[in-house]
XYZ file of C-alpha atoms in Angstrom:
712
model
C 95.675 117.125 109.490
C 99.222 117.653 110.774
C 100.450 119.338 113.993
C 100.481 123.074 112.938
C 103.629 123.978 114.759
C 105.443 120.963 113.313
C 104.241 122.005 109.912
C 105.545 125.520 110.396
C 108.967 124.161 111.483
C 108.783 121.673 108.359
C 108.304 124.667 106.027
C 111.320 126.547 107.583
C 113.511 123.523 107.157
C 112.588 123.065 103.656
C 112.919 126.629 102.699
C 116.384 126.835 104.388
C 117.819 123.444 103.164
C 115.738 122.827 100.023
C 115.011 119.416 101.414
C 112.406 118.121 98.783
C 110.681 115.318 100.750
C 108.064 116.800 103.179
C 107.288 113.508 104.975
C 111.054 112.852 105.603
C 111.290 116.133 107.329
C 108.030 115.594 109.209
C 109.338 112.367 110.623
C 112.711 114.022 111.750
C 110.549 116.704 113.569
C 108.348 114.229 115.313
C 111.596 112.661 116.824
C 112.877 116.142 118.108
C 109.380 116.972 119.535
C 109.553 113.791 121.429
C 113.099 114.550 122.625
C 111.966 117.915 124.127
C 109.045 116.344 126.054
C 111.084 113.264 127.037
C 114.043 115.317 128.205
C 111.622 117.077 130.636
C 110.413 113.610 131.654
C 106.770 114.577 130.668
C 104.228 111.827 131.061
C 100.877 111.282 129.439
C 97.974 109.726 131.547
C 94.948 107.971 130.006
C 92.289 105.582 131.352
C 93.339 103.341 128.333
C 97.142 103.248 128.725
C 97.741 104.453 132.212
C 100.423 106.846 133.022
C 103.393 106.428 130.468
C 106.396 108.583 129.581
C 106.151 110.658 126.342
C 108.900 109.521 123.950
C 109.208 108.811 120.126
C 110.873 106.129 118.025
C 111.207 106.759 114.348
C 112.911 105.176 111.402
C 113.318 107.480 108.384
C 114.662 106.192 105.140
C 115.132 108.039 101.777
C 117.688 107.931 98.896
C 120.531 110.376 98.761
C 119.270 113.805 97.894
C 116.478 113.971 100.421
C 118.431 116.394 102.573
C 118.901 113.930 105.535
C 121.925 115.491 107.160
C 121.214 119.127 106.202
C 117.703 119.117 107.697
C 118.938 117.311 110.870
C 121.590 119.852 111.296
C 119.186 122.713 110.775
C 116.705 121.400 113.398
C 119.492 120.854 115.896
C 121.182 124.293 115.309
C 118.279 126.605 114.418
C 115.059 125.086 115.843
C 115.797 123.119 119.038
C 119.139 124.793 119.844
C 117.685 127.084 122.473
C 116.030 124.271 124.195
C 119.329 122.437 124.371
C 121.106 125.655 125.633
C 118.453 126.365 128.339
C 118.399 122.714 129.341
C 122.093 122.305 129.541
C 123.060 125.589 131.101
C 119.918 126.409 132.864
C 117.938 123.638 134.666
C 120.351 120.728 134.417
C 123.264 122.053 136.605
C 120.737 123.090 139.299
C 118.952 119.782 138.993
C 122.103 117.831 139.260
C 123.303 119.960 142.259
C 119.989 119.374 144.069
C 119.960 115.657 143.247
C 123.446 115.298 144.815
C 122.465 117.054 147.920
C 119.479 114.926 148.275
C 121.496 111.697 147.747
C 123.875 112.869 150.350
C 121.134 113.414 152.831
C 119.845 109.874 152.132
C 123.274 108.450 152.567
C 123.694 110.309 155.868
C 120.493 108.957 157.156
C 120.930 105.449 155.786
C 124.706 104.806 156.300
C 125.066 106.935 159.447
C 127.972 108.918 158.236
C 128.707 112.679 158.472
C 127.361 114.988 156.012
C 130.635 116.012 154.343
C 131.608 112.396 153.663
C 128.146 111.771 152.392
C 128.332 114.573 150.122
C 131.636 113.344 148.890
C 130.286 109.801 148.161
C 127.222 111.398 146.350
C 129.530 113.494 144.143
C 131.568 110.309 143.384
C 128.464 108.465 142.404
C 127.522 111.221 139.841
C 131.033 111.331 138.581
C 131.088 107.662 138.004
C 127.794 107.863 136.005
C 129.598 110.356 133.610
C 128.430 113.555 131.943
C 125.051 114.114 130.346
C 124.913 113.899 126.604
C 121.947 115.328 124.718
C 122.318 112.536 121.950
C 124.447 109.741 121.046
C 125.082 107.689 117.845
C 126.514 104.406 119.259
C 127.499 102.758 122.385
C 127.495 99.502 124.442
C 124.945 98.090 126.690
C 126.987 98.845 129.746
C 127.391 102.512 128.775
C 123.724 102.841 128.047
C 122.839 101.371 131.355
C 125.374 103.787 133.082
C 123.883 106.726 131.298
C 120.376 105.661 132.211
C 121.607 105.643 135.949
C 122.663 109.235 135.557
C 119.373 110.158 134.350
C 117.628 108.330 137.188
C 119.970 110.036 139.633
C 119.272 113.538 138.410
C 115.591 113.091 137.645
C 115.916 114.806 134.371
C 116.838 113.960 130.728
C 116.420 111.138 128.320
C 118.423 108.721 126.217
C 118.286 110.090 122.773
C 119.752 107.691 120.287
C 120.427 108.920 116.721
C 121.969 106.529 114.060
C 122.853 107.998 110.817
C 123.195 105.572 107.903
C 121.406 103.119 110.015
C 121.625 100.348 107.507
C 125.433 100.350 107.581
C 125.396 100.639 111.408
C 122.574 98.224 112.257
C 124.604 95.236 112.956
C 127.028 97.182 115.194
C 124.373 98.518 117.348
C 122.311 95.527 117.790
C 122.863 95.090 121.536
C 121.954 98.760 122.198
C 118.919 98.394 120.030
C 117.803 95.358 122.144
C 117.966 97.633 125.242
C 115.823 100.306 123.496
C 113.293 97.614 122.849
C 112.803 97.362 126.615
C 113.034 101.055 127.232
C 110.133 102.226 125.110
C 107.046 101.412 126.951
C 107.986 102.907 130.400
C 111.659 103.622 130.334
C 112.469 100.733 132.459
C 115.328 98.052 132.139
C 115.835 94.799 133.947
C 119.135 94.713 135.773
C 121.549 91.951 134.972
C 122.455 89.808 138.071
C 126.324 89.821 138.661
C 128.360 87.882 141.209
C 129.040 90.017 144.305
C 132.649 90.020 145.435
C 135.093 92.268 147.231
C 136.553 93.564 143.859
C 133.041 93.744 142.104
C 130.409 94.754 144.467
C 126.866 94.688 143.381
C 125.329 98.249 143.629
C 121.859 99.340 144.776
C 119.263 99.034 142.175
C 118.047 102.511 141.121
C 114.269 102.575 140.541
C 112.494 104.967 138.189
C 111.948 105.691 134.644
C 114.485 107.052 132.119
C 112.539 107.887 128.827
C 114.153 107.024 125.562
C 113.903 108.318 121.991
C 115.309 106.897 118.873
C 115.933 108.050 115.267
C 117.221 105.564 112.683
C 117.755 107.228 109.369
C 119.743 106.691 106.068
C 119.344 105.227 102.479
C 116.939 102.420 101.677
C 119.689 100.624 99.768
C 121.912 100.226 102.844
C 119.082 98.789 104.793
C 117.092 96.667 102.347
C 120.167 94.849 100.996
C 118.798 91.421 100.401
C 121.264 90.138 103.044
C 122.013 90.143 106.668
C 121.276 93.588 107.395
C 117.774 93.370 106.056
C 117.189 90.229 107.873
C 118.268 91.712 111.177
C 115.981 94.766 110.488
C 112.887 92.723 109.870
C 113.671 90.546 112.812
C 113.745 93.711 114.928
C 110.418 94.732 113.447
C 108.910 91.259 114.293
C 110.248 91.165 117.798
C 108.696 94.654 118.865
C 110.004 97.591 116.941
C 107.154 97.698 114.543
C 104.695 98.403 117.264
C 107.031 101.077 118.818
C 108.306 102.952 115.692
C 106.846 105.532 113.349
C 108.091 104.840 109.867
C 108.937 106.780 106.788
C 110.345 104.925 103.696
C 110.702 106.009 100.157
C 112.691 104.811 97.197
C 112.457 108.083 95.330
C 113.059 111.769 96.181
C 111.165 114.687 94.580
C 113.467 116.580 92.259
C 114.763 119.936 93.582
C 113.575 123.107 91.986
C 116.302 124.488 89.704
C 117.360 128.090 90.872
C 119.560 130.701 89.369
C 122.217 131.971 91.784
C 120.155 135.126 92.144
C 117.073 133.255 93.012
C 119.026 131.125 95.609
C 120.482 134.281 97.224
C 117.176 135.862 97.581
C 115.665 132.781 99.091
C 118.380 132.389 101.545
C 118.310 136.044 102.659
C 114.543 135.807 103.087
C 115.079 132.692 105.157
C 117.633 134.267 107.430
C 115.263 137.240 107.995
C 112.432 135.052 108.978
C 110.890 136.177 112.308
C 109.187 132.877 112.805
C 112.629 131.127 113.052
C 113.772 133.011 116.087
C 110.260 133.122 117.635
C 109.809 129.305 117.384
C 113.342 128.537 118.704
C 112.791 130.822 121.686
C 109.324 129.340 122.426
C 110.629 125.805 122.399
C 113.564 126.938 124.409
C 111.260 128.262 127.024
C 110.074 124.670 127.675
C 113.214 123.867 129.475
C 111.833 125.254 132.723
C 111.711 123.777 136.197
C 107.927 124.014 136.239
C 107.716 121.626 133.378
C 109.886 118.779 134.879
C 107.831 115.505 135.330
C 104.493 117.133 134.117
C 101.653 114.653 133.833
C 99.331 115.502 130.831
C 95.910 113.929 131.047
C 93.640 113.366 128.147
C 90.415 115.252 128.052
C 87.242 113.188 128.030
C 86.825 113.898 124.350
C 90.304 112.609 123.705
C 89.755 109.501 125.714
C 86.665 108.710 123.696
C 88.489 109.351 120.420
C 91.358 107.092 121.611
C 89.007 104.238 122.377
C 87.504 104.590 118.978
C 90.842 104.651 117.285
C 92.038 101.588 119.309
C 89.034 99.761 118.178
C 89.667 100.730 114.553
C 93.298 99.660 114.870
C 92.138 96.212 116.283
C 89.785 95.759 113.261
C 92.512 96.452 110.993
C 94.861 94.063 112.730
C 92.050 91.303 112.517
C 91.977 91.797 108.801
C 95.735 90.824 108.389
C 96.347 87.095 107.885
C 98.825 84.978 109.867
C 101.424 85.772 107.102
C 101.668 89.467 107.924
C 102.701 89.376 111.665
C 104.638 92.793 111.531
C 101.742 94.694 110.143
C 99.297 92.908 112.430
C 101.217 93.679 115.483
C 101.948 97.289 114.524
C 98.157 97.797 113.922
C 97.264 96.327 117.301
C 99.432 98.790 119.193
C 99.391 101.843 116.940
C 97.115 103.738 119.383
C 99.755 103.497 121.963
C 102.365 105.343 120.064
C 99.852 107.800 118.883
C 99.032 108.625 122.395
C 102.785 109.273 123.275
C 103.161 111.499 120.236
C 99.826 113.338 121.150
C 101.408 114.040 124.617
C 104.482 115.463 122.921
C 102.424 117.752 120.760
C 100.450 118.981 123.721
C 103.620 119.667 125.704
C 105.252 121.568 122.897
C 102.035 123.590 122.475
C 102.175 124.468 126.143
C 98.670 122.857 126.649
C 97.629 121.737 130.131
C 95.961 118.641 128.669
C 96.088 116.413 125.688
C 93.095 117.339 123.652
C 91.238 115.515 120.944
C 92.944 117.782 118.344
C 96.290 116.797 119.642
C 95.316 113.123 119.252
C 94.070 113.764 115.823
C 97.431 115.230 114.820
C 99.193 112.222 116.119
C 96.745 109.719 114.365
C 97.338 111.545 110.992
C 100.901 110.897 111.583
C 100.538 107.325 112.593
C 98.462 106.517 109.615
C 100.976 108.012 107.309
C 103.514 105.887 109.108
C 101.468 102.868 108.428
C 101.737 103.317 104.719
C 105.477 103.381 104.878
C 105.422 100.202 106.847
C 103.351 98.625 104.310
C 105.823 99.642 101.649
C 108.623 98.100 103.690
C 106.845 94.808 104.312
C 105.373 94.523 100.854
C 108.247 95.624 98.738
C 108.988 93.359 95.705
C 111.644 90.698 96.431
C 115.216 91.453 95.250
C 115.089 89.013 92.464
C 112.128 90.951 90.975
C 114.017 94.279 91.286
C 116.971 92.590 89.615
C 114.747 91.324 86.827
C 113.071 94.748 86.246
C 116.465 96.400 86.188
C 117.789 94.004 83.501
C 114.472 94.322 81.646
C 114.634 98.225 81.690
C 118.142 97.927 80.488
C 117.573 95.234 77.822
C 120.417 94.717 75.526
C 123.014 96.050 77.865
C 125.575 93.624 79.247
C 126.665 93.932 82.873
C 129.494 92.332 84.771
C 128.897 91.359 88.529
C 130.739 94.450 89.500
C 128.420 96.563 87.357
C 125.297 94.955 88.960
C 126.771 95.376 92.543
C 127.362 99.066 91.862
C 123.841 99.598 90.411
C 122.112 97.354 92.812
C 123.842 97.211 96.273
C 121.734 94.203 97.322
C 123.551 92.242 94.696
C 126.606 92.265 96.878
C 126.264 88.630 98.009
C 128.298 85.513 97.895
C 128.546 83.833 94.448
C 125.961 81.181 95.495
C 123.489 83.747 96.661
C 123.966 85.686 93.470
C 123.203 82.653 91.316
C 120.119 81.922 93.343
C 118.892 85.466 92.924
C 119.524 85.284 89.168
C 117.712 82.002 88.969
C 114.692 83.467 90.715
C 114.905 86.552 88.490
C 114.749 84.330 85.425
C 111.769 82.527 86.857
C 110.031 85.875 87.591
C 111.007 86.801 83.950
C 109.213 83.809 82.440
C 105.771 85.438 83.290
C 107.009 89.085 82.952
C 108.413 89.133 79.432
C 112.164 88.755 80.463
C 114.903 86.441 79.585
C 118.402 86.713 81.206
C 121.312 85.753 79.088
C 124.692 84.783 80.314
C 127.793 85.446 78.331
C 131.514 84.744 79.141
C 134.077 86.867 77.492
C 137.709 86.769 78.367
C 136.755 84.857 81.409
C 134.442 87.596 82.635
C 130.772 86.687 83.073
C 128.324 89.123 81.681
C 124.495 89.264 82.201
C 121.973 90.731 79.811
C 118.263 91.139 80.022
C 116.211 90.464 76.933
C 112.770 91.993 76.906
C 110.296 89.718 75.379
C 106.794 90.958 74.379
C 104.063 88.483 73.780
C 103.233 87.675 70.136
C 100.158 89.128 68.615
C 98.850 86.921 66.001
C 97.558 89.934 64.004
C 101.114 91.245 63.769
C 103.438 88.711 62.522
C 106.667 90.060 61.371
C 107.202 89.484 57.568
C 109.181 91.041 54.773
C 108.186 90.083 51.226
C 109.679 90.458 47.751
C 109.484 89.229 44.201
C 113.385 89.391 44.140
C 115.737 86.959 45.852
C 117.855 89.455 47.700
C 116.375 93.058 47.261
C 113.070 94.981 47.389
C 111.762 93.451 50.513
C 108.848 95.275 51.973
C 108.322 95.135 55.716
C 104.818 94.638 57.057
C 102.728 92.647 59.554
C 100.444 89.799 58.708
C 97.557 88.279 60.330
C 97.601 84.649 61.073
C 94.256 84.274 59.478
C 95.715 85.669 56.193
C 98.570 83.257 56.038
C 96.725 80.530 54.229
C 96.346 82.975 51.311
C 99.811 84.485 51.788
C 101.732 81.165 51.264
C 99.906 80.862 47.831
C 101.445 83.973 46.574
C 104.276 83.767 44.037
C 106.963 85.584 45.954
C 109.676 85.314 48.780
C 109.452 86.160 52.396
C 111.543 86.406 55.532
C 110.556 86.228 59.184
C 112.570 89.382 59.987
C 112.109 92.819 58.670
C 114.867 94.337 56.773
C 116.766 97.687 56.434
C 116.392 99.233 53.045
C 114.935 96.119 51.571
C 118.230 94.278 51.486
C 118.201 90.600 52.468
C 121.537 90.214 54.095
C 122.498 89.288 57.698
C 123.845 92.780 58.468
C 120.580 94.280 57.160
C 118.157 92.176 59.127
C 116.325 93.904 61.901
C 116.350 91.821 65.067
C 112.940 90.688 66.190
C 110.836 87.771 64.998
C 107.608 86.036 66.222
C 107.491 82.956 64.017
C 109.874 80.434 62.710
C 109.864 78.449 59.344
C 111.153 74.848 59.134
C 112.004 73.198 55.774
C 111.130 69.434 55.398
C 112.660 67.995 52.264
C 111.575 64.284 52.684
C 112.151 61.783 55.319
C 108.722 62.134 56.791
C 105.036 62.822 55.972
C 102.768 65.638 56.538
C 100.349 63.408 58.650
C 103.183 62.283 60.815
C 104.296 65.931 61.527
C 100.768 66.815 62.253
C 100.687 64.062 64.827
C 103.775 65.408 66.485
C 102.577 69.030 66.428
C 99.210 68.241 67.816
C 98.436 70.914 70.415
C 100.445 73.569 68.661
C 99.397 76.333 66.344
C 100.976 75.686 63.004
C 100.578 76.027 59.253
C 102.026 73.479 56.880
C 102.230 74.303 53.191
C 103.644 72.232 50.394
C 106.570 73.458 48.240
C 106.818 73.497 44.337
C 109.028 70.287 44.704
C 106.441 68.473 46.762
C 105.967 64.783 45.407
C 108.402 65.492 42.516
C 111.271 63.395 43.631
C 111.340 59.747 44.642
C 113.392 58.510 47.615
C 115.640 55.531 47.544
C 112.823 53.176 48.180
C 110.801 54.476 45.284
C 108.339 56.617 47.243
C 107.389 60.178 46.336
C 108.958 62.492 48.729
C 106.702 64.965 50.588
C 108.334 68.391 50.770
C 106.851 71.136 52.736
C 107.365 73.943 55.140
C 106.147 74.438 58.611
C 105.369 77.868 60.007
C 105.294 77.895 63.927
C 104.308 81.245 65.591
C 106.354 81.603 68.755
C 105.154 82.850 72.221
C 107.152 86.196 72.218
C 108.680 88.695 69.834
C 112.262 87.785 70.313
C 115.320 89.802 69.395
C 118.386 87.710 68.670
C 121.686 88.405 66.860
C 122.329 86.361 63.783
C 124.532 84.037 65.807
C 121.929 83.651 68.580
C 119.064 83.096 66.060
C 120.934 80.292 64.442
C 121.573 78.793 67.834
C 117.960 79.185 68.840
C 116.751 77.196 65.818
C 119.336 74.501 66.403
C 118.279 74.121 69.946
C 114.735 73.490 68.813
C 115.598 71.374 65.859
C 117.539 69.115 68.111
C 114.359 68.018 69.724
C 112.344 67.368 66.822
C 111.473 63.715 66.123
C 111.353 64.205 62.283
C 114.048 65.474 59.918
C 114.299 69.096 58.881
C 116.830 71.123 56.912
C 119.507 71.959 59.569
C 121.173 74.454 57.111
C 118.172 76.683 56.942
C 118.925 78.532 60.157
C 120.468 81.783 58.914
C 118.673 85.115 60.081
C 118.564 86.177 56.432
C 117.043 82.871 55.163
C 114.233 83.501 52.676
C 111.329 81.026 51.723
C 109.387 80.846 48.602
C 105.619 80.637 48.602
C 103.776 78.290 46.321
C 100.617 79.349 44.285
C 99.722 75.601 44.072
C 100.375 74.927 47.805
C 98.410 72.274 49.884
C 97.794 73.877 53.167
C 97.183 72.361 56.537
C 96.409 74.395 59.635
C 96.508 73.196 63.321
C 95.309 75.028 66.313
C 96.818 75.149 69.756
C 99.439 76.932 71.910
C 102.380 79.023 70.493
C 105.799 77.554 70.616
C 107.466 78.624 73.879
C 110.757 80.406 73.080
C 112.283 80.240 76.617
C 113.680 76.726 76.670
C 115.668 77.451 73.310
C 117.034 80.951 73.966
C 120.892 80.844 73.794
C 122.974 81.569 76.867
C 120.134 81.310 79.398
C 119.332 79.163 82.331
C 116.369 77.682 80.394
C 118.672 76.578 77.668
C 121.100 74.990 80.041
C 118.282 73.262 81.984
C 116.758 71.892 78.668
C 120.012 70.528 77.631
C 120.360 68.827 80.859
C 117.011 67.279 80.491
C 118.025 66.032 77.028
C 121.189 64.599 78.319
C 119.182 62.393 80.819
C 117.110 60.947 77.974
C 119.708 60.490 75.297
C 119.175 56.667 75.472
C 115.495 57.305 74.183
C 114.665 57.685 70.455
C 113.609 61.105 69.145
C 109.944 60.066 69.129
C 109.925 58.912 72.706
C 112.009 61.865 73.939
C 109.578 64.441 72.126
C 106.628 63.116 73.879
C 108.455 62.919 77.280
C 109.447 66.668 76.881
C 105.931 67.569 75.809
C 104.398 65.846 78.796
C 104.838 68.707 81.364
C 103.125 71.345 79.255
C 100.693 69.215 77.194
C 99.544 66.897 80.083
C 100.920 63.506 81.022
C 97.958 61.507 80.075
C 97.475 63.207 76.737
C 101.171 62.944 75.744
C 101.318 59.181 76.719
C 98.121 58.526 74.690
C 99.495 60.334 71.614
C 102.800 58.313 72.033
C 100.792 55.180 72.155
C 98.813 56.016 69.021
C 102.047 56.882 67.129
C 103.489 53.586 67.949
C 100.329 51.737 67.031
C 100.229 53.564 63.712
C 103.814 52.630 63.157
C 102.875 48.797 63.288
C 103.967 47.979 66.846
C 102.208 45.182 68.547
C 100.057 45.840 71.592
C 102.496 44.306 74.094
C 105.287 46.395 72.691
C 103.142 49.635 72.774
C 102.274 49.002 76.493
C 105.836 48.356 77.395
C 107.162 51.400 75.616
C 104.430 53.642 77.304
C 105.069 52.249 80.718
C 108.773 52.854 80.291
C 108.078 56.448 79.097
C 105.717 57.020 82.100
C 108.412 55.863 84.495
C 110.566 58.709 83.287
C 108.200 61.396 84.066
C 108.882 63.572 87.146
C 105.491 62.396 88.564
C 104.532 59.212 86.793
C 100.979 58.233 86.460
C 99.706 55.105 88.475
C 99.537 52.000 86.214
C 95.898 51.606 87.062
C 95.109 55.046 85.722
C 96.914 54.118 82.377
C 94.966 50.917 82.204
C 91.615 52.771 82.639
C 92.493 55.588 80.148
C 95.412 55.174 77.657
C 95.325 51.397 77.292
C 91.514 51.149 77.385
C 91.093 53.773 74.596
C 93.828 52.054 72.635
C 91.993 48.773 72.858
C 88.864 50.281 71.181
C 90.882 50.847 68.135
C 92.707 48.382 65.798
C 93.831 46.260 68.651
């Protein structure tokens, strides 16, 4: 339930300006309602809060298109213009004249000087304080204090601070904002002590309250920039602005209703003829009256009870926040206080003699809506996640740094900070179906997001044909059907094709399993030992056990089908590199020439089939031009002194478990004929190379104890 008069104003603003975001306009109106009450130095009195000035602080952020400037201009020129006029031309000159005369009388009595001289001094003091300004958009601490002195001298007015594009102007106004942190509660400031000299005489301290209002508005991108501005803003919230401000924050703007020129003309004419517009402006203008200066509005008993109930509710909410949400916790604890101030402003603009329970309900509705915006501010996704989502949504498009900075203003950071953000985005992408590729072309770095959908084992990408190069039919195979599929008498690829043609330029990017050719040099049992823990299918080829090696042993020839973790779209060049990256780690020989994207494999009606169960092969470490590929190669470089068997188990240790990998390595060595002491020495050496080596005592109780129960 919003304040009715404010809602009527909101409708007028939206009709005239076509501002589409109602909550953004509501927040601007709340500020101006506070300006009216504070300018008249209205106070609200409650048994809960005591007597405090009525004033409103707001932060109002929405993207371009929300009608920020147009709605602000309309409010100032069409709604609150009569109040400004009556205030500036009516009561202010008389109040200043009266204040000068009173100051002169005090000087005459205190300084024992004649009245003419006292009047001259009093006029000089006012002139030194400067002219009254209804609003200001920047300043210095000294100027703010001087303006506050003018308000104290004349006993009328308020400091009304409006900062447009607050994100861009936040740093420049930090010192002024620090003063407004003090001014909010009771309009008080602590004076700075300066040295008293003949040239710089310390003036008398002026006592009293000078209420302050604040409106920070602009675009979210300029405020939440992932850099210094964002850091300053959240530091402000944590040090006190969260409990003082009402918030509105959105990343999106409702679209404008499309109008024909005739429809727009009709709407504008109707708006200009609106009786409400002039009536509201005149009614608000009438509040600039001597009888309203320094009014004290008390809460009714019903409002006091409602306030206590709301305070308790706010405290319960604050208690629900953990220690890691200090901004929201503090805001919740003090939300009732800013609601009281806003309720006082509503009561004043309604010309009510008291703050009623209904006025408080209006303010509470607004405060609760503000809470939601603060939650979005505090709990928004980190910048690296936004970067990751942007690259994922634009998968396949390559962006320069300049492109990213234009699309994502928070990316305007130093090179080191950009690299850190990209690294974090890559880590986020690991669990969110994204990989980020980095290309360098003509000395220009390009970034590309690659969307990776998890592999469904019932939808393995296959194209099959009886022909070598043509007639390939695209379909999806179930993993459970592969045992029979590899016993067909046909050819297959692990990519779909265009028009059934098996050529690189006709292959459709996207695969979710790979095939490796083993043409001798190892055995099926050895490969099964290495692939333990992975899901795989091994089937023998037509040339299995048909050819002897140089030692006279029949060569085992077979193919390995390994489903991968994600459906991966790679160009022919990148697909080739992907396979080479993986093959480089394998501890057994495979055909390194069989890496073309258009490669076909023959099935075997007489195949011997072996199936292993376990995890899918993770594609991330092997994707070309990615951070993962770079990191993986760096790991391989560190262990290049190890043989392929040892390095394979070392690389598997992090994902398969240290103890399990070390045990499998020990069994592999044992089965290869190594003596017990040699096995122990090799296992201990491999263990020492782990990021977190296992204690030797644990190895004795597990790996070596189990090993001793075997052949040894």
